[in-house]
CSV table of C-alpha atoms and ligand atoms in Angstrom, one decimal:
chain,number,residue,atom,x,y,z
A,126,UNK,CA,108.7,83.3,107.1
A,127,UNK,CA,112.2,83.8,105.6
A,128,UNK,CA,113.4,86.6,104.0
A,129,UNK,CA,113.6,85.9,99.8
A,130,UNK,CA,116.6,86.9,98.1
A,131,UNK,CA,117.1,88.5,94.7
A,132,UNK,CA,116.3,87.1,91.7
A,133,UNK,CA,113.1,85.7,93.5
A,134,UNK,CA,110.5,86.1,91.1
A,135,UNK,CA,108.3,87.7,93.8
A,136,UNK,CA,110.8,90.8,94.2
A,137,UNK,CA,110.2,91.4,90.3
A,138,UNK,CA,106.6,92.3,90.3
A,139,UNK,CA,104.2,94.8,91.3
A,140,UNK,CA,102.5,93.5,94.4
A,141,UNK,CA,98.4,93.7,94.8
A,142,UNK,CA,96.8,95.9,96.6
A,143,UNK,CA,95.6,94.8,100.1
A,144,UNK,CA,92.3,96.4,100.2
A,145,UNK,CA,91.1,95.1,103.8
A,146,UNK,CA,93.0,94.4,106.8
A,147,UNK,CA,92.0,90.8,107.8
A,148,UNK,CA,93.5,88.9,111.0
A,149,UNK,CA,95.9,87.1,108.3
A,150,UNK,CA,97.2,90.1,107.3
A,151,UNK,CA,97.7,91.2,111.1
A,152,UNK,CA,98.9,88.0,112.0
A,153,UNK,CA,101.4,88.1,108.7
A,154,UNK,CA,102.8,91.7,109.5
A,155,UNK,CA,102.9,91.3,113.0
A,156,UNK,CA,105.4,87.9,111.9
A,157,UNK,CA,107.7,90.7,109.7
A,158,UNK,CA,108.6,93.0,112.6
A,159,UNK,CA,111.0,90.4,114.5
A,160,UNK,CA,112.2,89.1,111.4
A,161,UNK,CA,113.1,92.3,110.4
A,162,UNK,CA,115.0,93.4,113.7
A,163,UNK,CA,116.5,89.5,113.4
A,164,UNK,CA,117.8,90.9,110.3
A,165,UNK,CA,119.0,94.0,111.4
A,166,UNK,CA,116.7,95.8,109.0
A,167,UNK,CA,115.3,98.8,109.0
A,168,UNK,CA,112.5,98.0,106.5
A,169,UNK,CA,110.7,95.0,104.9
A,170,UNK,CA,108.6,94.9,102.3
A,171,UNK,CA,106.0,92.1,102.2
A,172,UNK,CA,107.1,90.8,98.5
A,173,UNK,CA,110.3,90.9,100.3
A,174,UNK,CA,108.7,87.6,102.9
A,175,UNK,CA,107.2,85.8,99.7
A,176,UNK,CA,103.9,87.5,100.2
A,177,UNK,CA,102.8,89.5,97.1
A,178,UNK,CA,101.0,92.3,98.9
A,179,UNK,CA,101.1,95.8,99.1
A,180,UNK,CA,102.6,96.3,102.6
A,181,UNK,CA,106.0,97.3,104.3
A,182,UNK,CA,106.9,97.7,108.0
A,183,UNK,CA,109.6,100.7,108.2
A,184,UNK,CA,111.4,102.0,111.6
A,185,UNK,CA,112.0,105.7,111.7
A,186,UNK,CA,115.3,104.9,113.5
A,187,UNK,CA,114.1,106.8,116.7
A,188,UNK,CA,115.3,105.3,119.7
A,189,UNK,CA,112.0,104.2,121.7
A,190,UNK,CA,109.8,104.0,118.9
A,191,UNK,CA,108.1,100.9,117.4
A,192,UNK,CA,108.0,100.3,113.4
A,193,UNK,CA,105.3,101.2,111.6
A,194,UNK,CA,103.3,99.1,109.3
A,195,UNK,CA,101.8,100.8,106.1
A,196,UNK,CA,99.2,99.1,103.9
A,197,UNK,CA,98.8,100.2,100.9
A,198,UNK,CA,101.2,102.9,100.9
A,199,UNK,CA,101.2,105.8,98.2
A,200,UNK,CA,103.4,108.5,98.0
A,201,UNK,CA,101.6,111.9,98.0
A,202,UNK,CA,104.5,114.1,97.7
A,203,UNK,CA,108.0,113.9,97.0
A,204,UNK,CA,110.7,117.2,97.5
A,205,UNK,CA,113.7,118.5,99.0
A,206,UNK,CA,115.4,117.1,95.9
A,207,UNK,CA,117.5,114.5,95.7
A,208,UNK,CA,120.6,113.5,97.7
A,209,UNK,CA,122.6,110.5,97.3
A,210,UNK,CA,123.1,107.9,100.4
A,211,UNK,CA,124.3,104.2,101.1
A,212,UNK,CA,121.7,101.7,101.0
A,213,UNK,CA,121.5,97.9,101.3
A,214,UNK,CA,118.5,95.4,101.3
A,215,UNK,CA,118.2,92.1,103.1
A,216,UNK,CA,117.1,90.6,99.6
A,217,UNK,CA,120.8,91.2,98.3
A,218,UNK,CA,123.0,90.0,101.2
A,219,UNK,CA,126.3,91.8,101.4
A,220,UNK,CA,125.4,94.2,98.5
A,221,UNK,CA,125.6,98.2,99.1
A,222,UNK,CA,125.6,101.1,97.1
A,223,UNK,CA,124.8,104.4,96.2
A,224,UNK,CA,121.2,105.5,95.8
A,225,UNK,CA,119.7,109.3,95.3
A,226,UNK,CA,116.5,109.6,96.6
A,227,UNK,CA,114.4,112.8,97.6
A,228,UNK,CA,115.1,114.2,100.9
A,229,UNK,CA,111.4,114.3,101.8
A,230,UNK,CA,108.4,112.5,101.3
A,231,UNK,CA,104.4,112.4,102.5
A,232,UNK,CA,103.2,109.2,102.3
A,233,UNK,CA,99.4,107.9,102.8
A,234,UNK,CA,98.6,104.5,104.1
A,235,UNK,CA,95.8,102.2,105.6
A,236,UNK,CA,97.2,101.0,109.4
A,237,UNK,CA,96.1,97.6,110.7
A,238,UNK,CA,93.0,98.7,112.3
A,239,UNK,CA,91.7,99.9,108.6
A,240,UNK,CA,92.1,103.7,109.5
A,241,UNK,CA,93.9,105.7,106.8
A,242,UNK,CA,97.4,108.1,108.0
A,243,UNK,CA,99.5,109.9,106.7
A,244,UNK,CA,103.2,109.8,107.4
A,245,UNK,CA,105.8,113.1,106.8
A,246,UNK,CA,109.5,111.6,106.6
A,247,UNK,CA,112.7,113.4,105.6
A,248,UNK,CA,115.9,112.0,105.6
A,249,UNK,CA,116.8,108.3,106.3
A,250,UNK,CA,113.2,107.6,107.2
A,251,UNK,CA,112.2,109.4,103.9
A,252,UNK,CA,114.5,107.0,102.0
A,253,UNK,CA,113.5,103.7,103.5
A,254,UNK,CA,110.0,104.4,102.8
A,255,UNK,CA,110.9,104.9,99.4
A,256,UNK,CA,113.0,101.8,99.3
A,257,UNK,CA,110.5,99.8,100.4
A,258,UNK,CA,107.2,101.3,98.4
A,259,UNK,CA,109.2,100.5,95.3
A,260,UNK,CA,109.6,97.1,96.4
A,261,UNK,CA,105.9,97.0,96.4
A,262,UNK,CA,106.5,98.1,92.4
A,263,UNK,CA,108.6,95.6,91.8
A,264,UNK,CA,111.8,97.8,91.6
A,265,UNK,CA,114.9,96.7,93.4
A,266,UNK,CA,117.4,99.4,94.3
A,267,UNK,CA,120.1,98.3,92.0
A,268,UNK,CA,118.3,99.7,89.0
A,269,UNK,CA,118.5,103.2,90.8
A,270,UNK,CA,122.0,102.5,91.9
A,271,UNK,CA,125.1,104.7,90.7
A,272,UNK,CA,126.2,102.6,87.3
A,273,UNK,CA,129.7,102.6,89.1
A,274,UNK,CA,128.6,101.1,92.1
A,275,UNK,CA,126.3,98.3,90.3
A,276,UNK,CA,129.7,97.5,88.4
A,277,UNK,CA,131.5,97.2,91.8
A,278,UNK,CA,128.7,94.4,92.9
A,279,UNK,CA,128.4,92.8,89.5
A,280,UNK,CA,130.4,89.4,90.9
A,281,UNK,CA,128.4,89.7,93.9
A,282,UNK,CA,125.3,89.6,92.3
A,283,UNK,CA,126.3,87.1,89.8
A,284,UNK,CA,126.8,84.6,92.9
A,285,UNK,CA,123.4,85.8,94.7
A,286,UNK,CA,121.8,84.5,90.7
A,287,UNK,CA,123.7,81.4,91.0
A,288,UNK,CA,122.7,80.5,94.3
A,289,UNK,CA,119.2,81.1,94.0
A,290,UNK,CA,119.9,78.7,90.5
A,291,UNK,CA,120.9,75.9,92.9
A,292,UNK,CA,118.5,76.5,95.2
A,293,UNK,CA,115.8,76.3,92.7
A,294,UNK,CA,117.4,72.9,91.2
A,295,UNK,CA,117.8,70.8,94.6
A,296,UNK,CA,114.1,71.5,95.6
B,224,LIG,NI1,115.1,96.3,100.3
C-alpha cells in the first residue's frame, strides 16, 4: 500500500459506500494507520491509497489516543462559523495553503465492527474530518484553498502533474 499523489484520477472520483465491513476492509484499514504515521499525517482517506471506498482514518491529535477509523462517515451538523487554517495533504507533497472550514462538526460513521457511532469534533480535528470526508467525495483541498495561496502553489501543482505523467508513461 502506498499514498497516491495528485492528479491520480482516483482522487477526483466520489468513492462508493463500504456498506458492510468485512475482514478485507479491516485488513486494509489496519494498513492505513501505520502508513499515515509513516508519512506524518493526521488523516488519510481510502482513495489516497488507491482504494475506492468511503473510509478514512483520522487522529484527534490528543496524546495517548489512537487514530479513529470511520466507515461511511456522514456529516450531521456543521457549525461555529468558518475558520481559516493552514492545510496540507499527503497526496500533495510540499503544497500548503489556507482553507476555511467549519469550526465544529458532528459526524456519524460505522466502526470496523459494523457498529454506528457519532463523533463531535472542533478545531483541528473538525478540520481533518472535513478534509478527509471531502476526499471521499472526490473534492481536493486545493479547490477550497484561498485563491492567492492556490496561485502561489501553481508551479508546484504543475510539477506534480508532470511527475504523474512521467510515471504513467514509464510503466
Ligand atoms: Ni488530503
